[in-house]
Coordinates of C-alpha atoms in Angstrom, one line a residue:
M1 CA 8.9 12.0 24.1
P2 CA 7.8 10.7 27.7
E3 CA 10.4 9.3 29.9
Q4 CA 9.8 7.5 33.3
T5 CA 12.2 7.6 36.3
Y6 CA 14.4 4.4 36.5
T7 CA 14.9 3.0 39.9
P8 CA 18.1 0.6 40.1
P9 CA 18.0 -2.8 41.4
V10 CA 18.9 -3.2 45.0
T11 CA 22.0 -5.5 45.5
K12 CA 22.7 -7.9 48.5
Y13 CA 26.3 -8.6 47.4
E14 CA 29.5 -7.5 45.6
V15 CA 31.3 -9.5 43.1
H16 CA 34.5 -9.0 42.1
I17 CA 35.7 -8.7 38.5
N18 CA 38.3 -11.4 39.0
E19 CA 35.8 -13.8 40.1
L20 CA 33.2 -13.0 37.2
M21 CA 36.2 -13.5 34.8
K22 CA 37.0 -17.2 36.5
A23 CA 33.0 -18.3 35.9
I24 CA 33.3 -17.2 32.4
R25 CA 36.4 -18.7 31.3
G26 CA 35.3 -22.2 33.4
Q27 CA 38.1 -21.8 35.6
P28 CA 37.3 -23.5 39.3
L29 CA 35.0 -20.9 41.3
K30 CA 33.4 -21.3 44.6
Q31 CA 29.6 -20.9 43.8
G32 CA 28.0 -18.8 46.3
N33 CA 24.7 -16.8 47.1
A34 CA 25.5 -14.1 43.8
L35 CA 27.9 -15.7 41.3
W36 CA 26.9 -19.4 39.7
R37 CA 27.5 -21.4 36.6
M38 CA 25.3 -23.9 35.8
K39 CA 22.9 -25.6 32.9
G40 CA 19.7 -23.8 31.6
S41 CA 17.7 -26.6 32.7
D42 CA 18.4 -25.8 36.5
I43 CA 18.4 -21.6 36.1
E44 CA 14.6 -21.5 36.5
I45 CA 14.5 -22.9 39.9
L46 CA 17.7 -20.7 41.1
L47 CA 15.8 -17.8 39.7
G48 CA 12.5 -18.6 41.2
G49 CA 10.8 -19.5 38.2
A50 CA 11.7 -16.8 35.8
N51 CA 11.4 -17.7 32.2
L52 CA 14.2 -16.4 30.2
Y53 CA 13.6 -18.9 27.3
L54 CA 17.0 -20.5 27.7
D55 CA 18.9 -23.4 26.0
K56 CA 18.3 -26.0 28.5
K57 CA 21.6 -27.9 27.7
Q58 CA 24.0 -24.5 27.5
E59 CA 26.0 -23.5 30.3
Y60 CA 25.2 -19.9 31.9
V61 CA 27.0 -17.6 34.1
I62 CA 24.6 -16.1 36.5
L63 CA 25.2 -12.8 38.9
T64 CA 22.1 -12.9 41.2
E65 CA 21.3 -9.5 43.3
A66 CA 25.0 -8.6 43.0
K67 CA 27.1 -5.4 42.0
I68 CA 30.2 -5.8 39.9
V69 CA 33.2 -4.3 41.4
G70 CA 37.1 -3.9 40.6
A71 CA 36.3 -2.6 37.0
D72 CA 34.7 -0.5 35.1
M73 CA 34.3 -2.4 32.3
I74 CA 34.0 -6.1 31.2
V75 CA 36.4 -7.0 28.5
L76 CA 35.8 -10.2 26.7
Q77 CA 38.3 -10.7 23.9
N78 CA 40.1 -13.3 22.2
D79 CA 43.8 -12.9 22.3
A80 CA 44.2 -16.8 22.2
P81 CA 42.3 -19.1 20.3
M82 CA 39.8 -19.2 22.6
D83 CA 36.1 -18.2 22.6
Y84 CA 33.7 -17.7 25.5
N85 CA 31.2 -20.3 25.3
V86 CA 28.5 -19.3 27.9
G87 CA 25.8 -17.2 28.3
L88 CA 25.7 -14.4 30.7
I89 CA 22.5 -13.8 33.2
F90 CA 22.3 -10.7 35.4
Y91 CA 19.5 -11.3 37.7
K92 CA 18.7 -7.9 39.9
S93 CA 22.2 -7.0 39.6
I94 CA 24.3 -4.1 38.4
V95 CA 27.3 -4.5 36.2
P96 CA 29.4 -2.3 34.1
E97 CA 29.9 -1.9 30.5
I98 CA 30.7 -5.1 28.3
F99 CA 32.8 -5.2 25.3
L100 CA 33.7 -8.1 23.2
S101 CA 36.2 -8.0 20.3
R102 CA 37.4 -11.2 18.1
T103 CA 35.3 -13.5 20.3
K104 CA 31.6 -15.0 21.1
I105 CA 29.4 -15.5 23.7
V106 CA 26.1 -17.4 24.1
G107 CA 24.1 -14.4 25.0
L108 CA 23.2 -11.9 27.4
Y109 CA 20.4 -11.3 29.5
Y110 CA 19.2 -8.7 31.9
W111 CA 16.4 -9.3 34.2
N112 CA 15.5 -6.1 36.8
S113 CA 19.2 -5.3 35.9
Q114 CA 21.4 -2.1 35.0
S115 CA 24.3 -2.2 32.6
G116 CA 26.5 0.5 31.1
D117 CA 26.9 -0.2 27.1
I118 CA 27.3 -3.0 25.5
G119 CA 29.8 -3.2 22.6
I120 CA 30.5 -6.3 20.0
D121 CA 33.1 -5.1 17.6
N122 CA 35.9 -6.6 15.4
N123 CA 34.5 -9.7 13.9
S124 CA 32.8 -10.7 17.5
Q125 CA 29.4 -12.6 18.1
S126 CA 26.7 -13.0 20.5
G127 CA 23.5 -14.8 20.9
N128 CA 20.3 -12.9 21.8
I129 CA 20.7 -9.6 23.8
S130 CA 17.6 -9.2 26.1
I131 CA 17.2 -6.4 28.5
D132 CA 13.9 -7.6 30.2
R133 CA 11.7 -6.8 33.3
N134 CA 12.4 -3.5 34.3
S135 CA 16.1 -3.3 33.2
Q136 CA 18.2 -0.7 32.0
S137 CA 21.6 -0.7 29.7
G138 CA 23.4 1.8 27.8
D139 CA 24.0 1.9 24.1
I140 CA 24.0 -1.4 22.3
Q141 CA 26.6 -0.8 19.3
I142 CA 27.4 -3.9 16.8
S143 CA 29.9 -3.0 14.3
S144 CA 32.8 -4.1 12.2
N145 CA 31.4 -7.2 10.5
S146 CA 30.1 -8.5 14.0
Q147 CA 26.6 -10.3 14.7
S148 CA 24.3 -11.1 17.4
G149 CA 21.2 -12.7 17.6
D150 CA 17.8 -11.4 18.5
I151 CA 17.7 -7.8 20.1
R152 CA 15.0 -7.4 22.7
I153 CA 14.0 -4.4 25.2
W154 CA 11.2 -5.8 26.8
E155 CA 8.6 -5.0 29.6
N156 CA 9.1 -1.6 31.2
S157 CA 12.9 -1.6 30.0
Q158 CA 15.0 1.0 28.3
S159 CA 18.5 0.9 26.5
G160 CA 20.4 4.1 24.8
N161 CA 20.7 3.9 21.3
I162 CA 21.2 0.8 19.0
S163 CA 23.6 0.9 16.2
I164 CA 24.6 -1.7 13.9
D165 CA 27.1 -0.9 11.2
N166 CA 29.8 -1.8 9.2
T167 CA 28.4 -5.2 7.4
S168 CA 27.1 -6.3 10.9
Q169 CA 24.1 -8.6 11.4
S170 CA 21.6 -8.9 14.0
G171 CA 18.6 -10.9 14.3
D172 CA 15.2 -9.6 15.1
I173 CA 14.9 -6.2 17.0
N174 CA 11.4 -6.4 19.3
I175 CA 11.1 -3.5 21.3
H176 CA 7.8 -3.8 24.0
K177 CA 6.8 -1.1 26.5
N178 CA 10.2 0.5 26.9
R179 CA 10.4 3.4 29.4
A180 CA 12.2 6.1 27.8
A181 CA 12.9 7.1 23.8
L182 CA 16.1 5.7 22.0
A183 CA 17.6 5.9 18.7
I184 CA 18.2 3.3 15.9
S185 CA 20.8 3.1 13.4
I186 CA 21.3 0.8 10.8
S187 CA 23.8 1.4 8.4
G188 CA 26.6 0.5 6.4
Q189 CA 25.2 -2.5 4.3
S190 CA 24.4 -4.2 7.8
Q191 CA 21.5 -6.7 8.2
T192 CA 18.7 -7.4 10.6
G193 CA 15.7 -9.5 10.8
K194 CA 12.1 -8.3 11.7
L195 CA 11.7 -4.8 13.3
S196 CA 8.9 -5.0 15.8
F197 CA 7.9 -1.8 17.9
N198 CA 4.7 -2.5 20.2
N199 CA 3.9 0.1 22.9
A200 CA 7.1 1.5 22.4
I201 CA 9.0 5.0 23.0
L202 CA 11.4 5.8 20.1
S203 CA 13.3 9.0 19.2
H204 CA 15.2 8.6 15.8
I205 CA 15.5 5.8 13.6
N206 CA 17.7 5.7 10.4
I207 CA 18.1 2.5 8.3
K208 CA 19.9 2.3 5.3
Q209 CA 20.5 -0.7 2.9
N210 CA 18.7 -3.1 5.2
C211 CA 16.4 -6.2 4.3
F212 CA 13.8 -6.4 6.9
G213 CA 10.4 -6.4 7.8
L214 CA 8.8 -3.4 10.0
S215 CA 5.6 -3.8 12.6
L216 CA 4.3 -0.8 14.4
Y217 CA 1.7 -1.1 17.1
N218 CA 0.6 1.8 19.8
T219 CA 4.3 3.2 19.2
Q220 CA 5.5 7.1 19.4
F221 CA 8.9 8.0 17.2
L222 CA 9.8 11.8 16.3
L223 CA 11.4 10.5 12.8
M224 CA 11.9 7.4 10.9
Q225 CA 14.1 7.5 7.8
I226 CA 14.4 4.2 5.8
S227 CA 16.5 4.2 2.5
E228 CA 17.6 2.1 -0.4
S229 CA 16.1 -0.7 1.3
L230 CA 14.0 -3.8 1.0
I231 CA 11.1 -3.9 3.3
T232 CA 9.1 -7.4 3.3
V233 CA 6.2 -5.9 5.2
L234 CA 5.6 -2.5 6.7
D235 CA 2.3 -2.8 9.1
W236 CA 1.5 0.5 10.7
Q237 CA -1.2 -0.2 13.2
A238 CA -3.4 1.6 15.8
G239 CA -2.2 4.2 18.1
T240 CA 1.4 4.8 16.1
K241 CA 2.2 8.3 16.0
G242 CA 5.3 9.6 14.2
E243 CA 6.8 10.6 10.8
L244 CA 7.9 7.8 8.8
Y245 CA 9.8 8.6 5.3
I246 CA 10.5 5.6 2.9
S247 CA 12.8 6.5 -0.4
Q248 CA 14.5 4.6 -2.8
S249 CA 13.2 1.2 -1.7
Q250 CA 11.3 -1.5 -2.4
V251 CA 8.1 -2.6 -0.2
L252 CA 6.7 -6.1 -0.9
H253 CA 3.6 -5.3 1.4
L254 CA 2.5 -2.0 2.9
Q255 CA -0.4 -2.3 5.0
V256 CA -2.2 0.2 7.1
A257 CA -5.4 -1.3 8.5
N258 CA -8.4 -0.8 10.9
T259 CA -6.3 2.4 12.4
S260 CA -6.3 6.3 12.1
L261 CA -3.0 7.9 10.8
L262 CA -3.1 10.2 13.8
K263 CA -2.8 14.0 13.5
D264 CA 0.7 15.2 13.3
S265 CA 1.6 11.6 12.1
L266 CA 3.1 11.5 8.1
L267 CA 3.7 8.5 6.2
S268 CA 5.6 8.8 2.9
L269 CA 6.9 6.5 0.1
S270 CA 8.9 8.1 -2.2
D271 CA 10.6 6.8 -5.5
T272 CA 9.5 3.3 -4.2
Q273 CA 8.4 0.3 -5.8
L274 CA 5.5 -1.7 -4.2
Q275 CA 4.3 -4.9 -4.9
Y276 CA 0.8 -5.0 -2.4
G277 CA -0.5 -1.8 -1.0
V278 CA -3.5 -2.3 1.5
L279 CA -5.1 0.5 3.2
Q280 CA -8.3 -0.6 4.8
E281 CA -10.5 0.6 7.2
V282 CA -8.1 3.9 7.6
L283 CA -8.8 7.4 8.8
V284 CA -6.2 9.7 7.5
Q285 CA -6.0 12.6 10.0
G286 CA -2.4 13.4 9.8
N287 CA -0.5 13.4 6.0
L288 CA -0.2 10.3 3.7
F289 CA 2.3 11.0 0.9
L290 CA 2.6 8.8 -2.2
R291 CA 5.5 10.3 -4.3
I292 CA 6.8 8.4 -7.5
V293 CA 5.1 5.2 -6.6
G294 CA 5.0 2.2 -8.9
P295 CA 4.6 -1.7 -9.3
P296 CA 8.2 -3.5 -9.3
Q297 CA 10.0 -3.6 -12.5
A298 CA 11.3 -7.2 -11.8
P299 CA 10.4 -9.6 -8.6
F300 CA 12.0 -8.6 -5.4
V301 CA 14.7 -10.8 -4.5
W302 CA 16.5 -11.0 -0.8
R303 CA 20.3 -9.9 -1.2
D304 CA 22.9 -11.9 -2.7
I305 CA 24.4 -14.0 0.3
S306 CA 27.5 -15.1 -1.5
A307 CA 28.1 -11.5 -2.8
Y308 CA 27.7 -10.4 1.1
I309 CA 29.5 -12.7 3.0
G310 CA 32.4 -13.5 0.3
Q311 CA 34.4 -16.5 -0.1
E312 CA 34.7 -19.0 3.1
P313 CA 38.2 -18.7 4.6
T314 CA 40.5 -21.3 5.3
D315 CA 41.4 -20.4 9.1
E316 CA 39.2 -22.6 11.0
R317 CA 38.0 -19.9 13.9
Q318 CA 37.5 -17.6 11.0
K319 CA 35.5 -20.4 9.0
E320 CA 33.3 -21.1 12.1
F321 CA 32.5 -17.0 12.1
W322 CA 31.8 -17.0 8.5
N323 CA 29.4 -20.0 8.6
N324 CA 27.5 -18.8 11.7
K325 CA 26.9 -15.1 9.7
K326 CA 25.6 -17.5 6.4
V327 CA 23.1 -19.4 8.9
L328 CA 21.8 -16.4 10.2
L329 CA 21.2 -14.7 6.7
E330 CA 19.9 -17.8 5.1
Q331 CA 17.2 -17.9 7.7
Q332 CA 16.3 -14.2 6.9
K333 CA 16.4 -14.8 3.1
Q334 CA 13.9 -18.4 3.9
A335 CA 11.7 -15.9 6.2
F336 CA 11.5 -13.4 3.1
D337 CA 10.8 -16.3 0.4
D338 CA 8.1 -17.7 3.0
K339 CA 6.3 -14.4 3.0
V340 CA 6.5 -14.0 -1.0
V341 CA 5.0 -17.2 -1.2
E342 CA 2.3 -16.3 1.4
L343 CA 1.5 -13.1 0.2
T344 CA 1.6 -14.4 -3.7
K345 CA -1.3 -16.9 -2.8
Q346 CA -3.4 -14.2 -0.8
Y347 CA -2.9 -11.7 -3.2
G348 CA -2.1 -13.1 -6.5
P349 CA 0.9 -12.3 -8.7
T350 CA -0.5 -9.1 -10.0
P351 CA 0.7 -5.8 -8.1
I352 CA -2.3 -4.4 -6.3
F353 CA -3.4 -1.4 -4.6
R354 CA -6.4 -1.6 -2.4
I355 CA -8.5 1.2 -0.6
T356 CA -11.5 -0.4 1.2
H357 CA -13.5 1.5 3.9
S358 CA -11.2 4.0 4.4
S359 CA -11.1 7.9 4.1
L360 CA -7.7 9.5 3.0
G361 CA -8.0 12.9 4.2
K362 CA -4.7 14.9 3.7
T363 CA -3.3 12.4 1.1
E364 CA -0.9 13.5 -1.7
I365 CA -0.2 11.2 -4.5
T366 CA 2.1 12.7 -7.4
G367 CA 4.1 11.4 -9.9
C368 CA 3.0 7.6 -9.3
D369 CA 2.2 5.2 -11.8
F370 CA -0.9 3.1 -10.7
S371 CA -2.1 2.0 -14.1
Q372 CA 0.1 -1.1 -13.8
F373 CA -1.4 -1.8 -10.4
Q374 CA -4.8 -3.6 -10.0
F375 CA -6.3 -0.7 -8.5
Q376 CA -9.0 -1.9 -6.1
Y377 CA -11.9 -0.1 -4.2
Y378 CA -14.4 -0.3 -2.2
N379 CA -16.6 2.0 -0.1
S380 CA -14.0 4.9 0.6
N381 CA -13.8 8.4 0.4
L382 CA -11.0 9.9 -1.3
L383 CA -12.3 13.2 -2.1
G384 CA -9.7 14.8 0.3
C385 CA -6.9 13.6 -2.2
F386 CA -4.6 15.6 -4.0
I387 CA -3.2 13.9 -7.2
T388 CA -1.2 15.0 -10.1
G389 CA 1.4 13.7 -12.6
T390 CA 0.1 10.3 -11.7
K391 CA -1.0 7.4 -13.8
L392 CA -4.5 6.0 -13.2
P393 CA -6.1 2.9 -14.4
K394 CA -9.1 4.9 -16.1
R395 CA -11.4 2.4 -17.3
N396 CA -10.6 -0.7 -15.6
M397 CA -10.7 0.0 -11.7
V398 CA -11.7 -3.2 -9.8
I399 CA -14.2 -3.6 -7.0
Y400 CA -12.8 -5.6 -4.1
D401 CA -15.8 -6.7 -1.4
P402 CA -13.8 -7.2 1.6
V403 CA -16.7 -8.9 3.3
S404 CA -16.9 -11.7 0.9
D405 CA -13.0 -11.5 0.1
T406 CA -13.7 -11.5 -3.7
V407 CA -13.3 -9.4 -6.6
L408 CA -16.6 -8.5 -8.4
N409 CA -16.8 -9.4 -12.0
N410 CA -17.4 -6.7 -14.5
Q411 CA -19.7 -9.2 -16.2
S412 CA -21.7 -9.9 -13.3
N413 CA -25.4 -8.1 -13.5
N414 CA -24.7 -6.8 -9.9
Q415 CA -25.8 -3.4 -8.4
N416 CA -23.3 -3.1 -6.1
L417 CA -20.5 -3.1 -8.6
F418 CA -22.4 -0.7 -10.4
E419 CA -22.7 1.6 -7.5
Q420 CA -19.2 1.3 -6.5
K421 CA -18.2 1.9 -10.0
T422 CA -20.2 5.0 -10.3
A423 CA -19.0 6.3 -6.9
I424 CA -15.2 5.9 -7.6
Y425 CA -15.1 7.3 -10.9
N426 CA -17.4 10.0 -9.6
Q427 CA -14.7 11.0 -6.9
F428 CA -11.4 10.9 -9.4
K429 CA -13.7 13.2 -11.7
K430 CA -14.5 15.7 -8.4
I431 CA -10.8 15.8 -7.3
Y432 CA -9.6 16.8 -10.9
E433 CA -12.2 19.0 -11.4
N434 CA -11.3 20.8 -7.7
Q435 CA -7.6 21.0 -9.0
G436 CA -8.6 22.4 -12.4
D437 CA -8.0 19.5 -14.4
V438 CA -10.7 19.1 -16.6
V439 CA -9.1 17.1 -19.2
E440 CA -8.4 14.3 -16.6
A441 CA -11.8 15.3 -15.1
S442 CA -14.1 14.5 -18.1
V443 CA -12.3 10.9 -18.7
F444 CA -13.7 10.1 -15.5
H445 CA -17.0 11.9 -16.1
A446 CA -17.6 9.3 -18.9
Q447 CA -16.8 6.5 -16.9
A448 CA -19.0 7.4 -14.2
M449 CA -22.2 8.1 -16.6
H450 CA -21.5 4.8 -18.6
W451 CA -21.6 3.1 -15.0
Q452 CA -24.5 5.2 -13.7
Q453 CA -26.2 4.3 -17.3
K454 CA -25.7 0.1 -16.5
L455 CA -27.2 1.1 -12.7
L456 CA -30.1 2.4 -14.0
W457 CA -30.7 -0.3 -16.7
R458 CA -30.4 -3.2 -14.1
Q459 CA -32.7 -1.4 -11.4
F460 CA -35.0 -0.9 -14.7
R461 CA -34.9 -4.6 -15.2
H462 CA -35.2 -5.7 -11.5
D463 CA -37.1 -3.2 -10.0
E464 CA -40.6 -4.3 -8.7
E465 CA -41.7 -1.0 -7.1
G466 CA -44.3 -0.6 -9.8
F467 CA -45.3 0.7 -13.3
W468 CA -44.6 4.5 -13.1
K469 CA -41.4 3.7 -11.3
K470 CA -40.5 1.4 -14.5
V471 CA -41.6 4.1 -17.0
K472 CA -39.5 6.6 -15.3
L473 CA -36.6 4.3 -15.3
F474 CA -37.0 3.5 -18.9
F475 CA -37.2 7.1 -19.9
E476 CA -34.1 7.8 -17.8
N477 CA -32.1 4.9 -19.8
I478 CA -33.1 6.2 -22.8
G479 CA -31.2 9.6 -21.6
F480 CA -28.6 8.3 -20.6
R481 CA -27.9 5.9 -23.5
L482 CA -28.7 8.8 -26.2
N483 CA -26.2 11.0 -24.1
W484 CA -23.6 8.6 -24.5
F485 CA -24.2 7.7 -28.0
S486 CA -24.3 11.4 -29.2
N487 CA -21.3 12.8 -27.5
N488 CA -19.7 10.4 -25.0
H489 CA -21.6 12.1 -22.1
G490 CA -20.2 15.6 -23.6
E491 CA -16.5 14.5 -23.8
S492 CA -16.2 14.1 -27.7
W493 CA -17.6 16.6 -30.3
L494 CA -16.2 14.7 -32.9
V495 CA -18.9 12.0 -31.8
A496 CA -21.2 14.7 -31.7
L497 CA -20.6 15.8 -35.4
V498 CA -21.0 12.1 -36.5
F499 CA -24.1 11.9 -34.9
T500 CA -25.5 14.8 -36.3
I501 CA -24.7 14.0 -39.7
G502 CA -25.4 10.5 -39.4
V503 CA -29.3 11.1 -38.0
G504 CA -29.7 14.0 -40.5
L505 CA -28.7 11.8 -43.4
V506 CA -31.2 9.1 -41.8
F507 CA -34.2 11.4 -41.3
F508 CA -33.6 13.2 -45.0
T509 CA -33.3 9.7 -46.7
A510 CA -36.8 8.7 -44.7
S511 CA -38.5 12.0 -45.2
I512 CA -38.1 11.7 -49.3
W513 CA -39.0 7.8 -49.5
G514 CA -41.9 8.7 -47.1
L515 CA -43.4 11.3 -49.9
T516 CA -42.4 9.1 -52.9
H517 CA -41.9 5.3 -52.5
W518 CA -39.4 3.2 -50.1
G519 CA -36.3 2.3 -52.1
D520 CA -37.0 5.0 -55.0
F521 CA -32.9 5.7 -55.1
K522 CA -33.2 7.9 -58.1
T523 CA -35.2 10.7 -56.6
L524 CA -32.9 10.4 -53.2
N525 CA -29.9 11.1 -55.7
D526 CA -31.9 13.9 -57.6
H527 CA -32.3 15.7 -54.6
I528 CA -29.2 14.7 -52.1
H529 CA -27.8 18.3 -52.9
K530 CA -30.5 19.5 -50.4
L531 CA -29.1 17.7 -47.5
P532 CA -27.2 20.7 -46.3
G533 CA -30.4 22.8 -46.1
F534 CA -32.2 19.8 -44.4
M535 CA -29.7 19.8 -41.7
L536 CA -30.7 23.8 -40.4
P537 CA -33.5 22.8 -38.2
T538 CA -35.3 26.1 -38.9
H539 CA -35.8 24.9 -42.8
G540 CA -39.0 25.0 -44.4
Y541 CA -42.1 23.3 -44.0
D542 CA -42.2 22.4 -47.6
Y543 CA -38.4 22.5 -48.1
L544 CA -38.2 19.2 -49.9
S545 CA -41.8 18.4 -50.8
K546 CA -42.2 21.2 -53.0
D547 CA -39.4 20.5 -55.5
I548 CA -39.9 16.7 -55.1
I549 CA -43.9 16.9 -56.0
E550 CA -42.8 19.3 -59.0
T551 CA -39.9 16.9 -60.6
T552 CA -41.7 13.6 -60.0
K553 CA -44.8 14.4 -61.5
A554 CA -44.2 12.0 -64.6
T555 CA -43.8 9.3 -62.1
Y556 CA -45.9 9.8 -59.2
P557 CA -48.3 11.9 -60.7
N558 CA -50.5 11.7 -57.6
L559 CA -48.0 12.6 -55.5
K560 CA -48.9 14.9 -52.5
V561 CA -47.5 15.7 -48.8
N562 CA -48.6 13.1 -46.4
L563 CA -48.2 11.8 -43.1
W564 CA -45.1 10.1 -43.3
H565 CA -43.3 12.9 -44.4
K566 CA -44.7 15.0 -42.1
T567 CA -43.2 12.5 -39.3
W568 CA -39.8 11.8 -40.6
D569 CA -39.3 15.8 -41.3
F570 CA -40.4 16.6 -37.7
L571 CA -38.4 13.8 -35.9
G572 CA -35.3 14.9 -38.0
R573 CA -35.8 18.5 -37.0
I574 CA -35.8 17.2 -33.1
F575 CA -32.9 14.8 -33.7
I576 CA -30.5 17.0 -35.6
G577 CA -31.3 20.1 -33.4
Y578 CA -30.4 17.9 -30.5
G579 CA -27.2 16.7 -32.5
I580 CA -26.2 20.3 -32.9
F581 CA -26.9 21.0 -28.9
Q582 CA -24.8 18.1 -28.1
F583 CA -21.9 19.5 -30.6
I584 CA -21.9 22.5 -29.1
S585 CA -21.9 21.5 -25.6
A586 CA -18.9 18.9 -26.2
F587 CA -17.0 21.5 -28.1
R588 CA -17.5 24.0 -25.3
R589 CA -16.4 21.6 -22.8
H590 CA -13.1 20.9 -24.5
G591 CA -13.0 24.8 -25.2
K592 CA -12.7 25.3 -21.6
K593 CA -10.1 22.9 -21.3
G594 CA -7.8 24.5 -23.5
G595 CA -8.5 27.6 -21.7

């Protein structure tokens, strides 16, 4: 990963650790050029208009253009029943490691400053942690049932690794324009808000048992692994590059839109439940893996807060900590619930998997269940996909028009609908043919021909290009309909057998009645035994007429071969021969499937 050189701030003053601790404790101090304690409403003027988004009524300790001396660590711990009810702001300053234990502060703000590690441990609390405007910190670790507000690495700043573990919580984590790669670990049933990485450079991210949202924009990372988690939204945006593996998780909304999955990048969902999956205007140059992905078995719900935080304590200080933790979790749960309502309004309650204006390139779909999704498609290239062990909706693919934001109704006489249906079924047919799975290919072939037939019929009815064009379309329609009726476009030898026997019986009956008299069932019954011979298209020209004329002299003394008999016999030969051909074609096709 690329890394830029960091230049520490140039300081004018030195402040002893004892003076800083006086300010933090609220003890009398002489405010000078470097150390201040003042309300948030006055700080903007002091720092020359720097906008830190502070609470105007809250008191803060401000260190400006200074370096802390006299200690290698700033330790804030609650040995007495007292908390530090101030925020700490470091402006163009150099400070050592900060460690919190059994205590709380309002927040930590670094502006063009440098710090050692930041540790929040042993039931401690901090407000927002902001590393901003060309600042640098060491590792940030929140552990042992501790809390922080939002964590922000912003505007050409950098930190060491971020670790949140052992049932700890934080607000949102925002990393924007950081200079160097950092690792992030969230584990031990800890909880964060949304993770937003914008123009960020990361190394390894490991997240387990978390409920959160994830947004990636123009971000580079080596490896990101997410497991046993509930992901509200996974938004992979333009310029993102890295390998992301999601396993044994639940994803409410997967969105990869208006971007390329870049070469050497990988997005993998494995053994994961998905409610809404949207691939829109995506070019897959890297790899997209969907393995054992299906719809949710039950509605997604945020984790049970009461089970997570336990019973309310009786100790007043612990009760305050417990309440703060509950408030943070309830805010995150409400954000999740609001997102569920928003997405349900946008997509509806049915699980959706949508592919529009995309080229999926190297995509592998294995062991997935898409039959329970509303599978939506529009103008996309799927031919590079490898699909196996996957259930697809074979007869109810949905066509979604992203321009009008509508689903095209199957009952509508819409040429675009018929073209899109033909395209998607043809692509799935070719995918399975290329993989040697002719059984699945044949099913999609039949569906493609079905919608091609509908397209031709609509063109015949509405085409205005001239008489001969209509004639051509008419006969193409006849051919498609007859092919469907005779063997389901080559997919059913049983249909072909029934068709052949059916047309043979029809023309056998018509030939007899055309020779004698319509409705003469006695003659038909007397000669029904000749039906098997009639089923041979090569039977003699007088196969029926010779015996019928001889055996019906008493009833029809003037009987002779007429045009009707010859016509029905001739047409019978054609349709029976066609039926036999269709039977052999379908049978051979199924023979290839078995072979």
